[in-house]
Tab-separated table of C-alpha atoms in Angstrom:
chain	number	residue	atom	x	y	z
W	1	ASP	CA	-5.508	3.279	-2.860
W	2	ILE	CA	-4.558	-0.081	-4.544
W	3	GLN	CA	-4.704	-3.032	-2.287
W	4	MET	CA	-2.245	-5.914	-2.853
W	5	THR	CA	-3.022	-9.086	-1.549
W	6	GLN	CA	-0.610	-11.979	-1.447
W	7	SER	CA	-1.207	-15.817	-1.123
W	8	PRO	CA	-0.287	-17.721	0.608
W	9	SER	CA	0.789	-15.756	3.847
W	10	SER	CA	3.091	-18.618	4.589
W	11	LEU	CA	4.485	-21.766	2.735
W	12	SER	CA	6.497	-24.620	3.731
W	13	ALA	CA	8.780	-26.240	1.167
W	14	SER	CA	11.912	-28.404	0.695
W	15	VAL	CA	15.211	-27.613	-1.040
W	16	GLY	CA	14.761	-28.277	-4.724
W	17	ASP	CA	10.929	-27.726	-4.737
W	18	ARG	CA	9.220	-25.281	-7.293
W	19	VAL	CA	7.115	-22.847	-5.561
W	20	SER	CA	4.847	-19.868	-6.598
W	21	ILE	CA	3.516	-16.917	-4.717
W	22	THR	CA	0.654	-15.069	-5.968
W	23	CYS	CA	-0.088	-11.263	-5.808
W	24	ARG	CA	-3.532	-9.840	-6.568
W	25	ALA	CA	-4.071	-5.992	-6.984
W	26	SER	CA	-7.344	-4.402	-6.302
W	27	GLN	CA	-7.422	-3.002	-9.791
W	28	GLY	CA	-5.270	-3.187	-12.847
W	29	ILE	CA	-1.752	-2.214	-12.459
W	30	SER	CA	-0.485	-2.642	-16.019
W	31	ASN	CA	2.511	-4.666	-15.022
W	32	SER	CA	3.818	-2.090	-12.738
W	33	LEU	CA	4.958	-4.730	-10.085
W	34	ALA	CA	8.015	-5.504	-8.239
W	35	TRP	CA	8.932	-8.204	-5.936
W	36	TYR	CA	11.307	-8.136	-3.000
W	37	GLN	CA	13.149	-10.654	-0.743
W	38	GLN	CA	13.548	-10.017	2.913
W	39	LYS	CA	15.504	-12.008	5.428
W	40	ALA	CA	15.113	-11.719	9.244
W	41	GLY	CA	16.866	-8.472	10.426
W	42	LYS	CA	17.767	-7.538	6.965
W	43	ALA	CA	16.532	-4.725	4.491
W	44	PRO	CA	14.563	-5.935	1.566
W	45	LYS	CA	16.486	-6.876	-1.624
W	46	PHE	CA	14.956	-6.039	-4.976
W	47	LEU	CA	14.321	-9.075	-7.230
W	48	LEU	CA	12.243	-8.249	-10.336
W	49	TYR	CA	10.408	-5.211	-11.928
W	50	ALA	CA	7.760	-4.829	-14.550
W	51	ALA	CA	6.175	-8.106	-13.334
W	52	SER	CA	8.816	-10.358	-15.127
W	53	ARG	CA	12.040	-8.437	-15.611
W	54	LEU	CA	14.748	-9.921	-13.428
W	55	GLU	CA	17.358	-7.551	-11.758
W	56	SER	CA	20.820	-8.021	-12.809
W	57	GLY	CA	22.423	-10.615	-10.528
W	58	VAL	CA	19.306	-12.231	-9.485
W	59	PRO	CA	19.530	-16.053	-9.998
W	60	SER	CA	17.617	-17.299	-12.933
W	61	ARG	CA	15.496	-19.633	-10.786
W	62	PHE	CA	13.444	-16.637	-10.061
W	63	SER	CA	10.780	-15.573	-12.641
W	64	GLY	CA	7.781	-13.440	-12.704
W	65	SER	CA	4.602	-13.560	-14.605
W	66	GLY	CA	1.042	-12.094	-14.924
W	67	SER	CA	-0.979	-9.268	-16.165
W	68	GLY	CA	-3.816	-7.025	-15.352
W	69	THR	CA	-4.525	-7.732	-11.577
W	70	ASP	CA	-2.914	-11.130	-11.099
W	71	TYR	CA	0.886	-11.657	-10.779
W	72	THR	CA	3.163	-14.527	-9.819
W	73	LEU	CA	6.536	-15.179	-8.368
W	74	THR	CA	7.973	-18.566	-9.230
W	75	ILE	CA	11.232	-20.029	-7.813
W	76	SER	CA	12.000	-23.081	-10.012
W	77	SER	CA	14.176	-25.081	-7.486
W	78	LEU	CA	14.514	-23.761	-3.952
W	79	GLN	CA	18.120	-23.243	-2.651
W	80	PRO	CA	18.710	-22.763	1.158
W	81	GLU	CA	19.377	-18.971	0.859
W	82	ASP	CA	15.829	-18.548	-0.647
W	83	PHE	CA	13.938	-19.227	2.664
W	84	ALA	CA	12.853	-15.666	3.465
W	85	THR	CA	9.682	-13.380	3.254
W	86	TYR	CA	8.677	-12.138	-0.102
W	87	TYR	CA	6.746	-8.878	-0.941
W	88	CYS	CA	5.138	-7.681	-3.923
W	89	GLN	CA	4.762	-3.790	-4.571
W	90	GLN	CA	2.670	-1.938	-7.201
W	91	TYR	CA	4.154	1.349	-8.627
W	92	TYR	CA	1.168	1.959	-10.898
W	93	SER	CA	-0.166	4.966	-8.696
W	94	PHE	CA	0.403	6.688	-5.342
W	95	PRO	CA	0.396	5.506	-2.605
W	96	TYR	CA	2.869	2.709	-3.483
W	97	THR	CA	1.498	-0.308	-1.766
W	98	PHE	CA	3.113	-3.739	-0.821
W	99	GLY	CA	1.480	-6.913	-0.166
W	100	GLN	CA	1.557	-8.369	3.291
W	101	GLY	CA	4.225	-10.638	2.539
W	102	THR	CA	4.665	-14.509	2.112
W	103	LYS	CA	6.984	-16.322	4.551
W	104	LEU	CA	8.678	-19.118	2.913
W	105	GLU	CA	9.915	-21.597	5.495
W	106	ILE	CA	11.840	-25.046	5.175
W	107	LYS	CA	9.828	-28.057	5.475
C	1	GLU	CA	28.605	0.369	-5.244
C	2	VAL	CA	25.386	2.070	-4.115
C	3	GLN	CA	25.227	2.561	-0.465
C	4	LEU	CA	22.579	4.167	1.677
C	5	LEU	CA	23.198	4.874	5.325
C	6	GLU	CA	20.453	6.032	7.607
C	7	SER	CA	20.757	7.631	10.963
C	8	GLY	CA	18.699	9.714	13.507
C	9	GLY	CA	16.262	6.964	14.851
C	10	GLY	CA	15.868	6.569	18.626
C	11	LEU	CA	13.256	6.603	21.437
C	12	VAL	CA	10.860	9.657	21.573
C	13	GLN	CA	7.756	10.504	23.401
C	14	PRO	CA	4.300	10.755	21.797
C	15	GLY	CA	3.928	14.188	20.414
C	16	GLY	CA	7.686	14.538	20.033
C	17	SER	CA	9.973	14.994	16.883
C	18	LEU	CA	12.793	13.242	15.219
C	19	ARG	CA	14.821	14.017	11.954
C	20	LEU	CA	16.081	11.036	10.087
C	21	SER	CA	18.923	11.276	7.604
C	22	CYS	CA	20.168	8.993	4.781
C	23	VAL	CA	23.630	9.619	3.174
C	24	ALA	CA	24.010	8.219	-0.297
C	25	SER	CA	27.002	7.111	-2.227
C	26	GLY	CA	27.643	5.194	-5.403
C	27	PHE	CA	25.443	6.972	-7.835
C	28	THR	CA	24.265	10.441	-9.012
C	29	PHE	CA	22.163	11.304	-6.117
C	30	ARG	CA	20.182	14.288	-7.745
C	31	SER	CA	19.231	12.206	-10.759
C	32	TYR	CA	16.973	9.705	-8.690
C	33	ALA	CA	13.907	10.076	-6.589
C	34	MET	CA	14.495	9.042	-2.822
C	35	ASN	CA	11.937	7.402	-0.544
C	36	TRP	CA	11.187	6.286	2.966
C	37	VAL	CA	9.724	3.015	3.516
C	38	ARG	CA	8.899	1.717	7.062
C	39	GLN	CA	8.180	-1.672	8.712
C	40	ALA	CA	6.500	-1.913	12.026
C	41	PRO	CA	7.863	-4.598	14.341
C	42	GLY	CA	6.737	-7.947	12.911
C	43	LYS	CA	4.756	-6.434	10.193
C	44	GLY	CA	5.066	-5.696	6.531
C	45	LEU	CA	6.565	-2.828	4.427
C	46	GLU	CA	4.732	0.547	4.135
C	47	TRP	CA	5.569	3.308	1.799
C	48	VAL	CA	5.694	6.691	3.782
C	49	SER	CA	7.135	9.430	1.465
C	50	GLY	CA	9.004	10.145	-1.711
C	51	ILE	CA	10.949	13.072	-3.420
C	52	GLY	CA	11.807	13.602	-6.803
C	53	GLY	CA	10.440	16.398	-8.918
C	54	THR	CA	7.483	16.578	-6.482
C	55	THR	CA	6.979	15.217	-3.056
C	56	TYR	CA	4.513	12.484	-1.937
C	57	TYR	CA	3.267	11.308	1.329
C	58	LEU	CA	1.171	8.478	2.792
C	59	ASP	CA	-2.072	10.139	4.054
C	60	SER	CA	-1.490	9.169	7.641
C	61	VAL	CA	1.773	11.293	7.769
C	62	LYS	CA	0.639	14.297	5.679
C	63	GLY	CA	0.996	17.458	7.867
C	64	ARG	CA	3.261	15.670	10.444
C	65	PHE	CA	6.166	14.546	8.278
C	66	THR	CA	8.290	16.513	5.851
C	67	ILE	CA	10.655	14.948	3.274
C	68	SER	CA	13.594	16.929	1.887
C	69	ARG	CA	16.962	16.496	0.212
C	70	ASP	CA	20.396	18.198	-0.018
C	71	ASN	CA	21.737	17.228	-3.397
C	72	SER	CA	25.045	18.930	-2.504
C	73	LYS	CA	25.569	16.483	0.284
C	74	ASN	CA	23.784	13.510	-1.343
C	75	THR	CA	21.636	13.457	1.748
C	76	LEU	CA	17.790	12.708	2.207
C	77	PHE	CA	16.050	13.740	5.278
C	78	LEU	CA	12.717	12.935	6.943
C	79	GLN	CA	11.519	15.547	9.605
C	80	MET	CA	8.851	13.663	11.771
C	81	ASN	CA	6.692	15.685	14.020
C	82	SER	CA	3.596	15.004	16.384
C	83	LEU	CA	4.922	11.364	16.471
C	84	ARG	CA	2.356	8.726	17.361
C	85	ALA	CA	2.911	5.081	18.897
C	86	GLU	CA	1.810	3.725	15.480
C	87	ASP	CA	4.804	5.471	13.786
C	88	THR	CA	6.958	2.973	15.723
C	89	ALA	CA	8.836	1.051	12.918
C	90	VAL	CA	12.129	0.418	11.311
C	91	TYR	CA	12.630	3.357	8.771
C	92	TYR	CA	14.320	2.568	5.425
C	93	CYS	CA	15.661	4.924	3.156
C	94	ALA	CA	15.187	3.598	-0.498
C	95	LYS	CA	16.482	4.817	-4.096
C	96	LEU	CA	13.911	4.687	-6.737
C	97	SER	CA	14.554	3.659	-10.085
C	98	TYR	CA	13.775	6.796	-11.658
C	99	TYR	CA	13.466	10.676	-10.995
C	100	ASP	CA	10.300	11.959	-12.080
C	101	SER	CA	7.971	8.896	-12.466
C	102	SER	CA	6.780	6.154	-10.500
C	103	GLY	CA	9.035	3.201	-10.033
C	104	TYR	CA	10.486	0.541	-7.835
C	105	PHE	CA	12.994	0.429	-5.035
C	106	ASN	CA	16.160	-0.844	-6.341
C	107	TYR	CA	18.445	0.030	-3.360
C	108	TRP	CA	17.790	0.054	0.298
C	109	GLY	CA	19.643	1.175	3.433
C	110	GLN	CA	20.060	-0.924	6.653
C	111	GLY	CA	17.312	0.908	8.328
C	112	THR	CA	16.949	2.928	11.597
C	113	LEU	CA	14.522	2.079	14.379
C	114	VAL	CA	12.216	4.744	15.540
C	115	THR	CA	10.494	3.992	18.863
C	116	VAL	CA	7.515	6.319	19.980
C	117	SER	CA	6.728	5.461	23.530
C	118	SER	CA	6.170	7.140	27.081
């Protein structure tokens, strides 16, 4: 199975800050990577696919990058509604696996 | 608008069975693979099973869980047998981006809670 490791596990930031979350795969996944946002008590929301392609309707302050085993989700200017937990997911091979999550909190 | 509505969760004793359902609307159900993803209390997301042209299972549920679908009723199912305490989680129904290849989950239901406890 492909292991996905996110860092950091938690992050405190302020509105307007630029933040980045990293996801590392245990083997190359050829950009087969998605990102999700989950707020407390709610279902995950799909944000990006193919490492860098933004889902329709997702604000452009979200962006993704990376290749091989290392990927990054960046939020260019944090808004109050962005404070949530973020997960990466590889879909290169079964079983699909997720990172452990990064909780983004208000400083 | 895509909607996924799960039902069937509840409290069950270890060794018991439960059947989850997910009714889909707003897209051509038969044209997409469907999946179950779970989240134990306070934990992260874990993919459980998927069905498109083929069925796939997480190793820890193989032989105990069975995924199926009724395309005539736009409904996805998960039959869960021999349940264990570690199966306790919110179970989400999730639509895959494709039918017969790997992909990402572009729509999720609101989840149904399964609690396995005596």
